Coordinates of C-alpha atoms in Angstrom, one line a residue:
M21 CA 296.0 98.2 247.1
K22 CA 295.0 101.5 249.1
T23 CA 291.8 101.3 246.7
V24 CA 290.7 98.4 247.0
A25 CA 291.6 98.6 250.9
T26 CA 289.2 102.2 250.8
F27 CA 286.6 100.4 248.6
L28 CA 286.7 97.8 251.7
A29 CA 286.5 100.2 254.4
L30 CA 283.2 102.2 252.5
A31 CA 281.8 98.6 252.2
C32 CA 282.5 98.1 255.6
V33 CA 281.0 101.7 256.4
V34 CA 277.4 100.9 254.1
L35 CA 276.6 98.1 255.7
T36 CA 277.2 98.6 259.2
A37 CA 275.0 101.9 258.7
H38 CA 272.2 99.4 256.7
A39 CA 271.7 97.2 259.8
A40 CA 272.2 99.6 262.1
Y41 CA 269.7 101.5 260.3
S42 CA 265.5 101.4 261.5
P43 CA 263.2 103.1 260.8
T44 CA 260.6 105.1 263.4
K45 CA 257.5 102.5 264.0
P46 CA 254.4 103.9 263.9
V47 CA 251.5 103.4 266.8
W48 CA 248.2 102.7 266.4
P49 CA 245.7 105.6 267.0
T50 CA 243.7 104.6 270.4
Q51 CA 240.2 104.6 268.7
F52 CA 239.8 103.5 264.7
S53 CA 238.1 101.1 262.6
A54 CA 239.7 99.5 259.8
L55 CA 238.8 97.0 256.8
F56 CA 240.5 94.2 255.3
G57 CA 241.0 90.9 253.5
M58 CA 241.5 88.0 255.0
Y59 CA 244.1 84.9 253.3
Y60 CA 244.8 81.9 253.8
N61 CA 245.8 79.1 251.7
E62 CA 246.8 75.3 253.7
G63 CA 245.8 71.9 254.2
G64 CA 242.9 72.2 251.4
I65 CA 241.4 75.3 252.3
K66 CA 241.5 79.0 250.4
I67 CA 240.3 81.5 251.4
Q68 CA 241.0 84.6 249.2
N69 CA 240.2 88.4 250.1
A70 CA 237.6 87.4 253.0
T71 CA 235.6 90.9 253.8
S72 CA 236.6 91.4 257.6
Y73 CA 236.7 94.7 260.0
L74 CA 238.6 95.6 262.6
Y75 CA 237.2 97.8 266.0
Y76 CA 239.7 98.6 267.9
D77 CA 239.2 101.4 270.9
W78 CA 242.6 101.4 272.9
N79 CA 240.4 103.7 275.8
I80 CA 238.4 100.9 277.3
Q81 CA 241.6 98.3 276.0
A82 CA 239.5 96.2 273.9
Q83 CA 239.0 95.1 270.4
T84 CA 236.7 92.7 267.9
I85 CA 237.9 91.1 264.9
D86 CA 234.9 90.5 262.8
Y87 CA 235.3 88.5 259.9
V88 CA 231.9 88.6 258.2
A89 CA 232.6 86.2 255.5
Q90 CA 234.7 84.0 256.6
C91 CA 236.4 83.0 260.2
V92 CA 239.9 82.1 260.7
P93 CA 240.4 78.0 259.9
G94 CA 241.6 76.1 263.4
I95 CA 239.8 78.3 266.0
A96 CA 237.1 75.8 266.8
P97 CA 235.6 73.0 264.7
N98 CA 234.6 73.8 260.3
S99 CA 235.5 77.4 261.9
Q100 CA 236.6 78.2 258.3
N101 CA 233.1 77.8 257.2
Y102 CA 231.3 80.5 258.6
P103 CA 231.3 84.1 260.0
C104 CA 232.9 84.8 263.8
K105 CA 233.9 87.4 265.8
L106 CA 236.4 87.5 268.2
Y107 CA 236.5 89.9 271.4
F108 CA 239.5 91.2 272.7
N109 CA 238.8 92.4 276.7
N110 CA 240.4 93.1 280.0
T111 CA 239.2 89.9 280.6
G112 CA 240.5 87.6 277.7
I113 CA 239.4 86.8 274.0
F114 CA 236.5 85.1 273.3
L115 CA 234.7 83.4 270.0
S116 CA 231.0 84.0 268.9
Q117 CA 230.5 81.7 266.3
P118 CA 226.0 80.9 266.2
T119 CA 225.8 79.8 263.0
N120 CA 228.4 77.1 263.3
N121 CA 226.6 74.6 265.8
G122 CA 225.0 77.3 267.9
L123 CA 228.5 79.0 269.7
D124 CA 227.8 81.8 270.4
C125 CA 230.5 82.6 272.9
C126 CA 233.2 80.7 274.5
S127 CA 236.8 81.5 276.0
L128 CA 239.7 81.4 274.3
F129 CA 242.9 82.6 276.1
P130 CA 241.4 84.1 279.6
G131 CA 244.0 86.6 281.1
V132 CA 245.3 87.9 277.0
G133 CA 243.6 91.1 275.6
A134 CA 243.7 94.0 273.2
V135 CA 247.0 94.4 271.2
P136 CA 248.2 97.7 272.8
P137 CA 248.7 100.7 270.2
Q138 CA 252.5 100.1 270.9
F139 CA 252.1 96.7 269.3
L140 CA 255.3 96.7 267.1
A141 CA 257.3 97.7 269.8
P142 CA 258.9 93.8 270.2
F143 CA 259.3 94.1 266.3
K144 CA 262.4 94.7 264.5
F145 CA 263.0 96.2 261.3
L146 CA 264.0 94.0 258.1
N147 CA 264.0 95.2 254.8
N148 CA 262.3 98.1 252.6
G149 CA 259.6 96.1 250.6
T150 CA 256.6 95.9 248.8
A151 CA 253.1 94.7 250.0
P152 CA 249.6 94.4 248.1
D153 CA 246.5 95.7 250.4
Y154 CA 243.0 95.3 250.6
N155 CA 242.7 96.9 247.2
G156 CA 245.4 95.2 245.4
F157 CA 247.4 98.4 245.3
T158 CA 251.3 97.9 245.7
H159 CA 253.4 100.2 248.4
E160 CA 256.2 100.6 249.4
C161 CA 257.0 99.7 252.6
F162 CA 259.2 98.9 255.5
H163 CA 259.3 95.1 256.4
W164 CA 258.9 94.0 260.5
I165 CA 259.5 91.0 261.8
G166 CA 258.3 90.2 264.9
P167 CA 258.6 86.8 267.8
G168 CA 256.4 84.0 266.9
I169 CA 257.9 84.5 263.0
F170 CA 254.8 87.5 263.1
A171 CA 255.6 89.8 260.0
Y172 CA 254.0 93.6 259.5
W173 CA 254.3 96.1 257.2
T174 CA 253.8 100.0 256.6
D175 CA 253.6 102.4 254.3
R176 CA 257.1 104.3 253.5
T177 CA 255.4 107.2 253.7
T178 CA 252.6 108.0 255.4
G179 CA 253.3 104.8 257.9
H180 CA 249.8 103.4 257.3
D181 CA 249.0 99.9 257.7
V182 CA 249.3 97.4 254.9
R183 CA 249.5 93.6 255.3
F184 CA 249.7 91.2 258.7
K185 CA 251.2 88.2 258.6
D186 CA 249.6 86.4 261.3
G187 CA 252.6 83.9 262.7
T188 CA 252.9 80.5 261.0
S189 CA 249.1 80.3 261.5
G190 CA 248.9 80.8 257.2
V191 CA 246.7 83.7 257.9
F192 CA 247.3 87.0 256.0
W193 CA 245.2 90.4 256.3
Q194 CA 245.3 92.9 254.0
Y195 CA 244.3 96.2 255.0
A196 CA 242.2 99.2 253.5
P197 CA 243.1 102.8 255.0
F198 CA 241.9 103.4 258.4
S199 CA 239.1 105.2 259.8
V200 CA 239.9 107.0 262.7
G201 CA 237.4 108.1 265.4
P202 CA 235.2 107.3 268.4
Q203 CA 233.6 103.3 268.0
S204 CA 230.8 102.3 269.4
P205 CA 230.6 100.9 273.3
S206 CA 228.5 97.7 271.6
L207 CA 230.5 96.9 269.0
F208 CA 233.0 95.4 271.6
Q209 CA 230.1 93.3 274.0
T210 CA 230.5 90.0 274.0
P211 CA 227.2 88.0 273.9
N212 CA 225.3 88.2 276.9
T213 CA 225.8 84.2 278.0
P214 CA 227.3 82.7 280.6
A215 CA 228.9 80.0 277.6
C216 CA 231.5 82.9 277.4
N217 CA 233.1 81.3 280.4
V218 CA 233.2 77.5 278.8
P219 CA 236.3 77.1 277.1
C220 CA 236.6 76.6 273.3
P221 CA 236.1 73.2 271.4
A222 CA 239.3 71.7 270.4
A223 CA 241.0 73.4 267.9
T224 CA 244.5 74.0 266.2
L225 CA 244.9 77.3 267.9
D226 CA 248.1 78.3 266.6
G227 CA 247.7 82.0 265.4
L228 CA 246.1 82.4 268.6
Y229 CA 248.7 80.5 270.5
H230 CA 251.0 82.9 268.9
V231 CA 248.7 86.5 269.7
Q232 CA 249.1 85.4 273.6
G233 CA 253.0 84.7 272.8
L234 CA 252.8 88.5 271.3
H235 CA 251.3 89.9 274.7
R236 CA 254.1 88.4 276.4
D237 CA 256.7 89.5 274.6
F238 CA 255.4 93.2 274.6
L239 CA 254.9 93.5 278.2
A240 CA 258.6 92.3 278.8
G241 CA 260.1 94.3 275.9
P242 CA 260.6 98.1 275.2
R243 CA 257.3 100.7 275.4
L244 CA 256.6 103.8 272.8
A245 CA 254.9 106.3 274.4
H246 CA 251.3 107.4 273.0

């Protein structure tokens, strides 16, 4: 009986230690660009490894997502059939998709800007696992879960970003290695048109509503040092 009790006690210690364990959360560089593949497979729409780019400059609190092959579904009517750009800055999030019926620019979310470098602050460590990157290489990863059913995978050894689940939108990103360094200011300039002040055409906007929620939860939650 003493042996059984000892093993039970050890099991409790191990379980408690595992539950309390949380690795250090990586923090983004203040300036970088990243190639990634976008995936989506819902409602009869299938997108696989669509070439896309993320440009980021926290010095001006701006980011641009350039979906050069196909845009994410649901942010405008038929958006998945055309390339698009999403601009994030201090005044809001803007969509530019001129090949989609001349949608040069429109306002998605006023007042919701770029994700901060410590964007993983409201996320919680879930478990160790594996995830594929842009090139199909499988990494040993830390698996993080956040508000709005967001999920993120970072390499256990390097801390590099590997995979992103965009809430319940059905969108996944798989990253190539980041290119860290200064970014051209022109990458973050929205089209010079008054249309940027006009709300975007009605669509599901499910994934971007979760982005809005992520910002809200981050601002209310703990912050990490730069």
